[in-house]
PDB file of C-alpha atoms in Angstrom:
ATOM      1  CA  MET A   1       6.478  -3.752 -46.155  1.00  0.00           C
ATOM      2  CA  LYS A   2       4.905  -5.578 -43.222  1.00  0.00           C
ATOM      3  CA  PRO A   3       2.742  -3.787 -40.614  1.00  0.00           C
ATOM      4  CA  PHE A   4       4.489  -2.212 -37.642  1.00  0.00           C
ATOM      5  CA  THR A   5       3.656   0.074 -34.745  1.00  0.00           C
ATOM      6  CA  TYR A   6       5.294   3.446 -34.156  1.00  0.00           C
ATOM      7  CA  GLU A   7       6.195   5.484 -31.098  1.00  0.00           C
ATOM      8  CA  ARG A   8       8.004   8.783 -30.597  1.00  0.00           C
ATOM      9  CA  ALA A   9      10.551   9.117 -27.776  1.00  0.00           C
ATOM     10  CA  SER A  10      11.247  12.439 -26.048  1.00  0.00           C
ATOM     11  CA  THR A  11      14.510  11.557 -24.278  1.00  0.00           C
ATOM     12  CA  ALA A  12      17.410   9.228 -24.960  1.00  0.00           C
ATOM     13  CA  GLN A  13      16.711   7.091 -21.894  1.00  0.00           C
ATOM     14  CA  GLN A  14      13.033   6.823 -22.792  1.00  0.00           C
ATOM     15  CA  ALA A  15      14.022   5.589 -26.253  1.00  0.00           C
ATOM     16  CA  ALA A  16      16.228   2.917 -24.674  1.00  0.00           C
ATOM     17  CA  GLN A  17      13.415   1.908 -22.320  1.00  0.00           C
ATOM     18  CA  LEU A  18      10.971   1.584 -25.201  1.00  0.00           C
ATOM     19  CA  ALA A  19      13.460  -0.636 -27.044  1.00  0.00           C
ATOM     20  CA  GLN A  20      13.669  -2.851 -23.983  1.00  0.00           C
ATOM     21  CA  LYS A  21       9.873  -2.949 -23.726  1.00  0.00           C
ATOM     22  CA  HIS A  22       9.390  -3.955 -27.370  1.00  0.00           C
ATOM     23  CA  PRO A  23      11.619  -6.900 -28.364  1.00  0.00           C
ATOM     24  CA  ASN A  24      13.121  -6.564 -31.856  1.00  0.00           C
ATOM     25  CA  ALA A  25      12.128  -2.889 -32.067  1.00  0.00           C
ATOM     26  CA  LYS A  26      14.311  -0.556 -34.116  1.00  0.00           C
ATOM     27  CA  PHE A  27      15.327   3.058 -33.580  1.00  0.00           C
ATOM     28  CA  ILE A  28      14.638   5.303 -36.562  1.00  0.00           C
ATOM     29  CA  ALA A  29      16.012   8.769 -37.328  1.00  0.00           C
ATOM     30  CA  GLY A  30      16.854   9.450 -40.968  1.00  0.00           C
ATOM     31  CA  GLY A  31      15.887   5.913 -41.960  1.00  0.00           C
ATOM     32  CA  THR A  32      18.140   5.927 -45.017  1.00  0.00           C
ATOM     33  CA  ASN A  33      19.160   2.289 -44.507  1.00  0.00           C
ATOM     34  CA  LEU A  34      16.365   0.895 -42.355  1.00  0.00           C
ATOM     35  CA  LEU A  35      13.483   1.876 -44.636  1.00  0.00           C
ATOM     36  CA  ASP A  36      15.178   0.250 -47.628  1.00  0.00           C
ATOM     37  CA  LEU A  37      15.627  -2.948 -45.647  1.00  0.00           C
ATOM     38  CA  MET A  38      11.991  -2.875 -44.539  1.00  0.00           C
ATOM     39  CA  LYS A  39      10.771  -2.425 -48.104  1.00  0.00           C
ATOM     40  CA  HIS A  40      12.779  -5.491 -49.142  1.00  0.00           C
ATOM     41  CA  GLN A  41      11.519  -7.320 -46.013  1.00  0.00           C
ATOM     42  CA  VAL A  42      15.105  -7.959 -45.003  1.00  0.00           C
ATOM     43  CA  GLU A  43      14.228  -6.176 -41.759  1.00  0.00           C
ATOM     44  CA  THR A  44      10.712  -6.623 -40.363  1.00  0.00           C
ATOM     45  CA  PRO A  45      10.694  -4.774 -37.024  1.00  0.00           C
ATOM     46  CA  PRO A  46       7.336  -4.968 -35.248  1.00  0.00           C
ATOM     47  CA  HIS A  47       7.871  -1.560 -33.628  1.00  0.00           C
ATOM     48  CA  LEU A  48       9.715   1.632 -34.619  1.00  0.00           C
ATOM     49  CA  ILE A  49      10.989   4.140 -32.057  1.00  0.00           C
ATOM     50  CA  ASP A  50      11.397   7.629 -33.509  1.00  0.00           C
ATOM     51  CA  VAL A  51      14.407   9.331 -31.898  1.00  0.00           C
ATOM     52  CA  ASN A  52      14.297  12.559 -33.896  1.00  0.00           C
ATOM     53  CA  HIS A  53      12.878  14.554 -30.979  1.00  0.00           C
ATOM     54  CA  ILE A  54      15.376  13.696 -28.230  1.00  0.00           C
ATOM     55  CA  GLY A  55      17.855  16.524 -28.977  1.00  0.00           C
ATOM     56  CA  LEU A  56      21.413  15.318 -29.677  1.00  0.00           C
ATOM     57  CA  ALA A  57      21.785  17.405 -32.840  1.00  0.00           C
ATOM     58  CA  ARG A  58      24.695  19.654 -31.849  1.00  0.00           C
ATOM     59  CA  VAL A  59      28.455  19.685 -32.433  1.00  0.00           C
ATOM     60  CA  GLU A  60      30.240  21.039 -29.367  1.00  0.00           C
ATOM     61  CA  SER A  61      33.809  21.474 -28.173  1.00  0.00           C
ATOM     62  CA  THR A  62      34.886  19.496 -25.095  1.00  0.00           C
ATOM     63  CA  ALA A  63      36.856  20.581 -22.041  1.00  0.00           C
ATOM     64  CA  GLU A  64      39.698  18.338 -23.233  1.00  0.00           C
ATOM     65  CA  GLY A  65      39.978  20.273 -26.495  1.00  0.00           C
ATOM     66  CA  GLY A  66      38.146  17.749 -28.649  1.00  0.00           C
ATOM     67  CA  VAL A  67      34.676  17.636 -30.155  1.00  0.00           C
ATOM     68  CA  ARG A  68      31.416  15.984 -29.084  1.00  0.00           C
ATOM     69  CA  ILE A  69      29.016  15.148 -31.895  1.00  0.00           C
ATOM     70  CA  GLY A  70      25.355  14.460 -31.181  1.00  0.00           C
ATOM     71  CA  ALA A  71      23.972  11.194 -32.519  1.00  0.00           C
ATOM     72  CA  LEU A  72      21.366  13.064 -34.572  1.00  0.00           C
ATOM     73  CA  VAL A  73      23.698  15.502 -36.311  1.00  0.00           C
ATOM     74  CA  ARG A  74      23.012  15.083 -40.024  1.00  0.00           C
ATOM     75  CA  ASN A  75      25.909  14.090 -42.239  1.00  0.00           C
ATOM     76  CA  THR A  76      25.617  17.284 -44.302  1.00  0.00           C
ATOM     77  CA  ASP A  77      25.761  19.479 -41.214  1.00  0.00           C
ATOM     78  CA  LEU A  78      28.700  17.579 -39.753  1.00  0.00           C
ATOM     79  CA  ALA A  79      30.710  17.819 -42.972  1.00  0.00           C
ATOM     80  CA  ALA A  80      30.094  21.595 -43.096  1.00  0.00           C
ATOM     81  CA  ASP A  81      30.763  22.320 -39.421  1.00  0.00           C
ATOM     82  CA  SER A  82      33.583  24.841 -39.032  1.00  0.00           C
ATOM     83  CA  MET A  83      35.337  22.929 -36.222  1.00  0.00           C
ATOM     84  CA  ILE A  84      35.242  19.692 -38.177  1.00  0.00           C
ATOM     85  CA  ARG A  85      36.529  21.298 -41.384  1.00  0.00           C
ATOM     86  CA  ARG A  86      39.335  23.075 -39.537  1.00  0.00           C
ATOM     87  CA  ASP A  87      40.496  20.435 -37.044  1.00  0.00           C
ATOM     88  CA  TYR A  88      39.313  17.094 -38.482  1.00  0.00           C
ATOM     89  CA  PRO A  89      39.305  17.578 -42.268  1.00  0.00           C
ATOM     90  CA  VAL A  90      39.604  13.843 -42.932  1.00  0.00           C
ATOM     91  CA  LEU A  91      36.131  13.425 -41.413  1.00  0.00           C
ATOM     92  CA  SER A  92      34.587  16.177 -43.523  1.00  0.00           C
ATOM     93  CA  ARG A  93      36.119  14.707 -46.670  1.00  0.00           C
ATOM     94  CA  ALA A  94      34.946  11.196 -45.861  1.00  0.00           C
ATOM     95  CA  LEU A  95      31.384  12.389 -45.297  1.00  0.00           C
ATOM     96  CA  LEU A  96      31.314  14.219 -48.616  1.00  0.00           C
ATOM     97  CA  ALA A  97      32.575  11.078 -50.362  1.00  0.00           C
ATOM     98  CA  GLY A  98      29.601   9.062 -49.133  1.00  0.00           C
ATOM     99  CA  ALA A  99      26.196   8.685 -50.775  1.00  0.00           C
ATOM    100  CA  SER A 100      24.256  11.527 -52.405  1.00  0.00           C
ATOM    101  CA  ALA A 101      23.488  14.993 -51.094  1.00  0.00           C
ATOM    102  CA  GLN A 102      19.875  13.931 -50.495  1.00  0.00           C
ATOM    103  CA  LEU A 103      20.962  11.008 -48.334  1.00  0.00           C
ATOM    104  CA  ARG A 104      23.527  13.082 -46.446  1.00  0.00           C
ATOM    105  CA  ASN A 105      20.791  15.601 -45.641  1.00  0.00           C
ATOM    106  CA  LYS A 106      18.811  12.862 -43.850  1.00  0.00           C
ATOM    107  CA  ALA A 107      21.443  10.445 -42.555  1.00  0.00           C
ATOM    108  CA  THR A 108      22.556  10.866 -38.937  1.00  0.00           C
ATOM    109  CA  THR A 109      25.860  10.310 -37.191  1.00  0.00           C
ATOM    110  CA  ALA A 110      24.700   7.287 -35.189  1.00  0.00           C
ATOM    111  CA  GLY A 111      22.690   5.906 -38.086  1.00  0.00           C
ATOM    112  CA  ASN A 112      25.724   6.053 -40.348  1.00  0.00           C
ATOM    113  CA  LEU A 113      27.750   4.019 -37.850  1.00  0.00           C
ATOM    114  CA  LEU A 114      24.955   1.490 -37.373  1.00  0.00           C
ATOM    115  CA  GLN A 115      23.986   0.880 -40.998  1.00  0.00           C
ATOM    116  CA  ARG A 116      24.070  -2.811 -41.779  1.00  0.00           C
ATOM    117  CA  THR A 117      27.251  -4.465 -42.962  1.00  0.00           C
ATOM    118  CA  ARG A 118      26.034  -5.939 -46.195  1.00  0.00           C
ATOM    119  CA  CYS A 119      26.541  -7.351 -49.676  1.00  0.00           C
ATOM    120  CA  PRO A 120      24.104  -7.796 -52.610  1.00  0.00           C
ATOM    121  CA  TYR A 121      23.050 -11.221 -51.348  1.00  0.00           C
ATOM    122  CA  PHE A 122      21.935  -9.703 -48.044  1.00  0.00           C
ATOM    123  CA  TYR A 123      19.164  -7.890 -49.923  1.00  0.00           C
ATOM    124  CA  ASP A 124      18.122 -10.946 -51.942  1.00  0.00           C
ATOM    125  CA  THR A 125      15.726 -12.849 -49.684  1.00  0.00           C
ATOM    126  CA  SER A 126      15.652 -15.751 -52.163  1.00  0.00           C
ATOM    127  CA  LYS A 127      19.316 -16.512 -51.369  1.00  0.00           C
ATOM    128  CA  PRO A 128      20.786 -17.974 -48.161  1.00  0.00           C
ATOM    129  CA  CYS A 129      22.431 -15.395 -45.905  1.00  0.00           C
ATOM    130  CA  ASN A 130      23.808 -16.004 -42.421  1.00  0.00           C
ATOM    131  CA  LYS A 131      23.146 -12.374 -41.512  1.00  0.00           C
ATOM    132  CA  ARG A 132      19.441 -12.692 -42.277  1.00  0.00           C
ATOM    133  CA  LYS A 133      19.029 -16.284 -41.105  1.00  0.00           C
ATOM    134  CA  PRO A 134      21.891 -17.616 -38.971  1.00  0.00           C
ATOM    135  CA  GLY A 135      23.121 -20.995 -40.133  1.00  0.00           C
ATOM    136  CA  SER A 136      21.556 -20.794 -43.593  1.00  0.00           C
ATOM    137  CA  GLY A 137      24.850 -20.255 -45.421  1.00  0.00           C
ATOM    138  CA  CYS A 138      26.668 -17.460 -47.264  1.00  0.00           C
ATOM    139  CA  SER A 139      25.731 -17.021 -50.915  1.00  0.00           C
ATOM    140  CA  ALA A 140      28.544 -14.520 -51.449  1.00  0.00           C
ATOM    141  CA  ILE A 141      31.260 -17.114 -50.895  1.00  0.00           C
ATOM    142  CA  GLY A 142      31.758 -18.659 -54.284  1.00  0.00           C
ATOM    143  CA  GLY A 143      29.397 -16.102 -55.813  1.00  0.00           C
ATOM    144  CA  TYR A 144      30.034 -12.529 -56.918  1.00  0.00           C
ATOM    145  CA  GLU A 145      32.891 -11.514 -54.610  1.00  0.00           C
ATOM    146  CA  ARG A 146      34.556  -8.589 -56.396  1.00  0.00           C
ATOM    147  CA  ASN A 147      33.628  -5.894 -53.900  1.00  0.00           C
ATOM    148  CA  LEU A 148      33.616  -8.031 -50.762  1.00  0.00           C
ATOM    149  CA  GLY A 149      35.985  -8.372 -47.839  1.00  0.00           C
ATOM    150  CA  ILE A 150      39.477  -9.789 -47.615  1.00  0.00           C
ATOM    151  CA  LEU A 151      40.315  -8.986 -43.960  1.00  0.00           C
ATOM    152  CA  GLY A 152      38.490 -10.015 -40.796  1.00  0.00           C
ATOM    153  CA  VAL A 153      36.085 -12.194 -42.788  1.00  0.00           C
ATOM    154  CA  SER A 154      35.002 -15.732 -41.931  1.00  0.00           C
ATOM    155  CA  GLU A 155      33.450 -18.828 -43.467  1.00  0.00           C
ATOM    156  CA  ALA A 156      30.091 -17.392 -42.409  1.00  0.00           C
ATOM    157  CA  CYS A 157      30.294 -13.909 -43.992  1.00  0.00           C
ATOM    158  CA  ILE A 158      32.532 -11.815 -46.245  1.00  0.00           C
ATOM    159  CA  ALA A 159      30.456  -8.601 -46.351  1.00  0.00           C
ATOM    160  CA  THR A 160      32.096  -5.202 -45.813  1.00  0.00           C
ATOM    161  CA  HIS A 161      30.996  -2.258 -43.717  1.00  0.00           C
ATOM    162  CA  PRO A 162      29.895   0.500 -46.131  1.00  0.00           C
ATOM    163  CA  SER A 163      30.443   3.634 -44.027  1.00  0.00           C
ATOM    164  CA  ASP A 164      32.970   6.258 -45.152  1.00  0.00           C
ATOM    165  CA  MET A 165      32.433   8.284 -41.998  1.00  0.00           C
ATOM    166  CA  ALA A 166      33.332   5.337 -39.766  1.00  0.00           C
ATOM    167  CA  VAL A 167      36.708   4.939 -41.497  1.00  0.00           C
ATOM    168  CA  ALA A 168      37.608   8.548 -40.754  1.00  0.00           C
ATOM    169  CA  LEU A 169      36.388   8.254 -37.166  1.00  0.00           C
ATOM    170  CA  ARG A 170      38.538   5.156 -36.716  1.00  0.00           C
ATOM    171  CA  VAL A 171      41.739   6.924 -37.781  1.00  0.00           C
ATOM    172  CA  LEU A 172      40.812   9.789 -35.418  1.00  0.00           C
ATOM    173  CA  ASP A 173      40.447   7.428 -32.405  1.00  0.00           C
ATOM    174  CA  ALA A 174      36.790   8.299 -31.866  1.00  0.00           C
ATOM    175  CA  GLN A 175      34.626   6.989 -29.058  1.00  0.00           C
ATOM    176  CA  VAL A 176      30.857   6.548 -28.879  1.00  0.00           C
ATOM    177  CA  GLU A 177      28.761   7.385 -25.830  1.00  0.00           C
ATOM    178  CA  THR A 178      25.656   5.350 -25.055  1.00  0.00           C
ATOM    179  CA  VAL A 179      22.746   5.199 -22.656  1.00  0.00           C
ATOM    180  CA  ALA A 180      21.052   2.015 -21.441  1.00  0.00           C
ATOM    181  CA  PRO A 181      17.391   1.533 -20.425  1.00  0.00           C
ATOM    182  CA  ASP A 182      18.342   1.917 -16.742  1.00  0.00           C
ATOM    183  CA  GLY A 183      20.104   5.209 -17.471  1.00  0.00           C
ATOM    184  CA  ALA A 184      23.612   3.794 -17.253  1.00  0.00           C
ATOM    185  CA  GLN A 185      26.063   5.497 -19.593  1.00  0.00           C
ATOM    186  CA  ARG A 186      29.288   4.209 -21.057  1.00  0.00           C
ATOM    187  CA  LYS A 187      31.966   5.054 -23.611  1.00  0.00           C
ATOM    188  CA  ILE A 188      33.079   2.580 -26.262  1.00  0.00           C
ATOM    189  CA  ALA A 189      36.129   3.030 -28.441  1.00  0.00           C
ATOM    190  CA  LEU A 190      35.049   2.962 -32.069  1.00  0.00           C
ATOM    191  CA  ALA A 191      37.554   0.153 -32.555  1.00  0.00           C
ATOM    192  CA  ASP A 192      35.389  -1.947 -30.215  1.00  0.00           C
ATOM    193  CA  LEU A 193      31.945  -0.935 -31.471  1.00  0.00           C
ATOM    194  CA  HIS A 194      31.759  -3.201 -34.518  1.00  0.00           C
ATOM    195  CA  ARG A 195      32.231  -6.966 -34.341  1.00  0.00           C
ATOM    196  CA  LEU A 196      33.912  -9.278 -36.806  1.00  0.00           C
ATOM    197  CA  PRO A 197      31.531 -11.928 -38.162  1.00  0.00           C
ATOM    198  CA  GLY A 198      33.118 -15.114 -36.849  1.00  0.00           C
ATOM    199  CA  THR A 199      30.287 -17.635 -36.607  1.00  0.00           C
ATOM    200  CA  THR A 200      27.693 -14.979 -35.688  1.00  0.00           C
ATOM    201  CA  PRO A 201      27.619 -12.431 -38.534  1.00  0.00           C
ATOM    202  CA  HIS A 202      24.081 -11.359 -37.591  1.00  0.00           C
ATOM    203  CA  LEU A 203      25.603  -9.708 -34.481  1.00  0.00           C
ATOM    204  CA  GLU A 204      27.315  -6.623 -35.886  1.00  0.00           C
ATOM    205  CA  THR A 205      28.041  -4.461 -32.831  1.00  0.00           C
ATOM    206  CA  ASN A 206      28.832  -4.818 -29.152  1.00  0.00           C
ATOM    207  CA  LEU A 207      25.849  -2.705 -28.099  1.00  0.00           C
ATOM    208  CA  LYS A 208      23.605  -4.291 -25.498  1.00  0.00           C
ATOM    209  CA  ALA A 209      19.852  -4.775 -25.853  1.00  0.00           C
ATOM    210  CA  GLY A 210      18.146  -1.386 -25.862  1.00  0.00           C
ATOM    211  CA  GLU A 211      21.411   0.556 -25.714  1.00  0.00           C
ATOM    212  CA  LEU A 212      21.289   3.813 -27.688  1.00  0.00           C
ATOM    213  CA  ILE A 213      24.216   5.802 -29.066  1.00  0.00           C
ATOM    214  CA  THR A 214      23.950   9.419 -27.891  1.00  0.00           C
ATOM    215  CA  HIS A 215      27.234  11.008 -28.981  1.00  0.00           C
ATOM    216  CA  VAL A 216      30.488  10.466 -30.804  1.00  0.00           C
ATOM    217  CA  THR A 217      33.539  12.124 -29.243  1.00  0.00           C
ATOM    218  CA  LEU A 218      36.840  13.014 -30.880  1.00  0.00           C
ATOM    219  CA  PRO A 219      40.060  13.683 -28.965  1.00  0.00           C
ATOM    220  CA  LYS A 220      42.069  16.858 -29.214  1.00  0.00           C
ATOM    221  CA  PRO A 221      43.065  17.539 -32.853  1.00  0.00           C
ATOM    222  CA  VAL A 222      46.356  15.965 -33.895  1.00  0.00           C
ATOM    223  CA  GLY A 223      46.938  18.334 -36.811  1.00  0.00           C
ATOM    224  CA  GLY A 224      49.137  17.197 -39.656  1.00  0.00           C
ATOM    225  CA  LYS A 225      48.132  16.386 -43.205  1.00  0.00           C
ATOM    226  CA  GLN A 226      44.775  14.591 -43.436  1.00  0.00           C
ATOM    227  CA  THR A 227      43.360  12.957 -46.562  1.00  0.00           C
ATOM    228  CA  TYR A 228      40.546  10.621 -47.520  1.00  0.00           C
ATOM    229  CA  THR A 229      40.852   8.613 -50.717  1.00  0.00           C
ATOM    230  CA  LYS A 230      37.955   6.532 -52.051  1.00  0.00           C
ATOM    231  CA  VAL A 231      38.389   4.212 -55.032  1.00  0.00           C
ATOM    232  CA  ARG A 232      35.141   2.874 -56.495  1.00  0.00           C
ATOM    233  CA  ASP A 233      33.808   1.350 -59.667  1.00  0.00           C
ATOM    234  CA  ARG A 234      31.807   4.446 -60.577  1.00  0.00           C
ATOM    235  CA  ALA A 235      32.317   8.049 -59.663  1.00  0.00           C
ATOM    236  CA  SER A 236      29.303   8.612 -57.425  1.00  0.00           C
ATOM    237  CA  TYR A 237      26.848   6.876 -55.110  1.00  0.00           C
ATOM    238  CA  ALA A 238      28.954   3.709 -54.895  1.00  0.00           C
ATOM    239  CA  PHE A 239      30.529   1.909 -51.952  1.00  0.00           C
ATOM    240  CA  ALA A 240      34.307   1.859 -51.847  1.00  0.00           C
ATOM    241  CA  ALA A 241      36.312  -0.882 -53.476  1.00  0.00           C
ATOM    242  CA  VAL A 242      38.988   0.399 -51.111  1.00  0.00           C
ATOM    243  CA  SER A 243      39.059   3.653 -49.164  1.00  0.00           C
ATOM    244  CA  MET A 244      41.821   5.088 -46.996  1.00  0.00           C
ATOM    245  CA  ALA A 245      41.779   7.715 -44.269  1.00  0.00           C
ATOM    246  CA  ALA A 246      45.354   8.896 -43.776  1.00  0.00           C
ATOM    247  CA  ILE A 247      46.951  11.298 -41.315  1.00  0.00           C
ATOM    248  CA  GLN A 248      50.577  12.329 -41.489  1.00  0.00           C
ATOM    249  CA  LEU A 249      51.301  13.705 -38.019  1.00  0.00           C
ATOM    250  CA  PRO A 250      53.550  16.742 -37.510  1.00  0.00           C
ATOM    251  CA  ASP A 251      56.373  14.437 -36.348  1.00  0.00           C
ATOM    252  CA  GLY A 252      56.234  12.474 -39.617  1.00  0.00           C
ATOM    253  CA  ARG A 253      54.396   9.405 -38.343  1.00  0.00           C
ATOM    254  CA  PHE A 254      51.414   8.051 -40.307  1.00  0.00           C
ATOM    255  CA  GLN A 255      48.039   6.730 -39.211  1.00  0.00           C
ATOM    256  CA  PHE A 256      45.822   4.773 -41.611  1.00  0.00           C
ATOM    257  CA  ALA A 257      42.320   3.325 -41.549  1.00  0.00           C
ATOM    258  CA  PHE A 258      40.654   1.519 -44.441  1.00  0.00           C
ATOM    259  CA  GLY A 259      37.200   0.837 -45.789  1.00  0.00           C
ATOM    260  CA  GLY A 260      36.075  -1.740 -48.346  1.00  0.00           C
ATOM    261  CA  LEU A 261      38.400  -4.385 -46.925  1.00  0.00           C
ATOM    262  CA  ALA A 262      36.606  -5.751 -43.881  1.00  0.00           C
ATOM    263  CA  PRO A 263      33.318  -6.017 -41.951  1.00  0.00           C
ATOM    264  CA  LYS A 264      34.414  -3.000 -39.887  1.00  0.00           C
ATOM    265  CA  PRO A 265      36.727  -0.024 -40.400  1.00  0.00           C
ATOM    266  CA  TRP A 266      40.182  -1.594 -40.589  1.00  0.00           C
ATOM    267  CA  ARG A 267      43.202  -0.240 -38.759  1.00  0.00           C
ATOM    268  CA  VAL A 268      46.428  -1.932 -37.661  1.00  0.00           C
ATOM    269  CA  GLU A 269      48.183   0.428 -35.242  1.00  0.00           C
ATOM    270  CA  ALA A 270      51.208  -1.861 -34.989  1.00  0.00           C
ATOM    271  CA  ALA A 271      51.932  -1.251 -38.678  1.00  0.00           C
ATOM    272  CA  GLU A 272      51.895   2.530 -38.362  1.00  0.00           C
ATOM    273  CA  GLY A 273      54.803   4.906 -37.866  1.00  0.00           C
ATOM    274  CA  THR A 274      57.233   6.758 -40.083  1.00  0.00           C
ATOM    275  CA  ALA A 275      57.439   3.839 -42.531  1.00  0.00           C
ATOM    276  CA  PRO A 276      54.147   1.915 -42.440  1.00  0.00           C
ATOM    277  CA  GLN A 277      54.287  -1.546 -43.978  1.00  0.00           C
ATOM    278  CA  ALA A 278      51.465  -2.653 -46.274  1.00  0.00           C
ATOM    279  CA  GLU A 279      52.398  -6.280 -45.592  1.00  0.00           C
ATOM    280  CA  GLN A 280      51.539  -5.866 -41.902  1.00  0.00           C
ATOM    281  CA  ILE A 281      48.286  -4.047 -42.629  1.00  0.00           C
ATOM    282  CA  LEU A 282      47.229  -6.775 -45.065  1.00  0.00           C
ATOM    283  CA  ALA A 283      48.457  -9.713 -42.980  1.00  0.00           C
ATOM    284  CA  GLY A 284      45.994 -12.601 -43.024  1.00  0.00           C
ATOM    285  CA  ALA A 285      44.141 -11.345 -46.101  1.00  0.00           C
ATOM    286  CA  ARG A 286      41.892 -13.979 -47.694  1.00  0.00           C
ATOM    287  CA  THR A 287      41.412 -13.205 -51.352  1.00  0.00           C
ATOM    288  CA  THR A 288      39.710 -14.783 -54.338  1.00  0.00           C
ATOM    289  CA  PRO A 289      40.479 -14.253 -58.029  1.00  0.00           C
ATOM    290  CA  GLN A 290      37.716 -11.635 -58.075  1.00  0.00           C
ATOM    291  CA  ASN A 291      38.894  -9.454 -55.184  1.00  0.00           C
ATOM    292  CA  ALA A 292      42.644 -10.075 -55.063  1.00  0.00           C
ATOM    293  CA  PHE A 293      43.103  -6.660 -56.696  1.00  0.00           C
ATOM    294  CA  LYS A 294      42.240  -5.081 -53.340  1.00  0.00           C
ATOM    295  CA  LYS A 295      45.646  -6.060 -51.934  1.00  0.00           C
ATOM    296  CA  THR A 296      47.451  -4.357 -54.809  1.00  0.00           C
ATOM    297  CA  LEU A 297      45.183  -1.321 -54.636  1.00  0.00           C
ATOM    298  CA  THR A 298      45.684  -0.944 -50.880  1.00  0.00           C
ATOM    299  CA  THR A 299      49.450  -1.219 -51.244  1.00  0.00           C
ATOM    300  CA  ARG A 300      49.438   1.496 -53.898  1.00  0.00           C
ATOM    301  CA  LEU A 301      47.251   3.796 -51.810  1.00  0.00           C
ATOM    302  CA  ILE A 302      49.683   3.493 -48.912  1.00  0.00           C
ATOM    303  CA  ALA A 303      52.652   4.113 -51.196  1.00  0.00           C
ATOM    304  CA  SER A 304      50.931   7.180 -52.629  1.00  0.00           C
ATOM    305  CA  ALA A 305      50.352   8.601 -49.152  1.00  0.00           C
ATOM    306  CA  LEU A 306      53.974   8.004 -48.164  1.00  0.00           C
ATOM    307  CA  LYS A 307      55.250   9.628 -51.336  1.00  0.00           C
ATOM    308  CA  GLY A 308      52.991  12.627 -50.840  1.00  0.00           C
ATOM    309  CA  GLY A 309      54.192  12.937 -47.271  1.00  0.00           C
ATOM    310  CA  LYS A 310      57.827  13.032 -48.321  1.00  0.00           C
ATOM    311  CA  GLN A 311      57.068  15.790 -50.822  1.00  0.00           C
ATOM    312  CA  SER A 312      55.171  17.996 -48.393  1.00  0.00           C
TER     313      SER A 312
END
């Protein structure tokens, strides 16, 4: 790990100002992803800004009937929150499907959303990676591709976003709230937070320089039957080969979001309804002999959800 300086922020705006003051600085809360990357020297931030003391660790109801989740709410606490378990069970289930209990005890809401989209080659600094060094090439393409993306990928990167929580938030139409160094605040639909790689896979979100996520908001509960299914190569502590957050609304319509398929949580609203079509959801998929199974697996997950819905 290379030397770095450290500073503790006391407010969200101060944290954003410090990030603006120190180019290439990183915010740190739980550090469950960042510290690993620093140890591997994949990330070498010259300055760390500790945001653990700026508040933002509460889950509150909103005037609109939804929920507002502080950026520093730990994954364990969010999964166990009574409002989340009652009104947004797909989110609680997705959180419990991710990582280990030790990691969930440290990982934060904003940190979970902002963990790096990655593949094994991203960690291997001896291999070319466009995310680490733009223009150097993608070692994953033509390499070990079994667990990598088939949707939204490009010739520059085929990594997948690892978050389970983000998939559930996507199907729930979540928004993130942010603060900028000048104090300006804005709301970003989760659908617009993460970027597809295109020719710039090192740019993973649409956050501006110094911008800090302060909250995640959920709309009024939609009810219905909510499930989270995660298929992986081993039973615990593994990223999804394919995961699916599914909601069958009281009127019989379905909403789906998927993990393990793309560089961001994947949802195709146009394919949803009373009879969602896997072909539409998977349109444009780019597969290899190693990961072509993901199309079949996704189709079967959708069929399973539809069958379960008809039986309920």
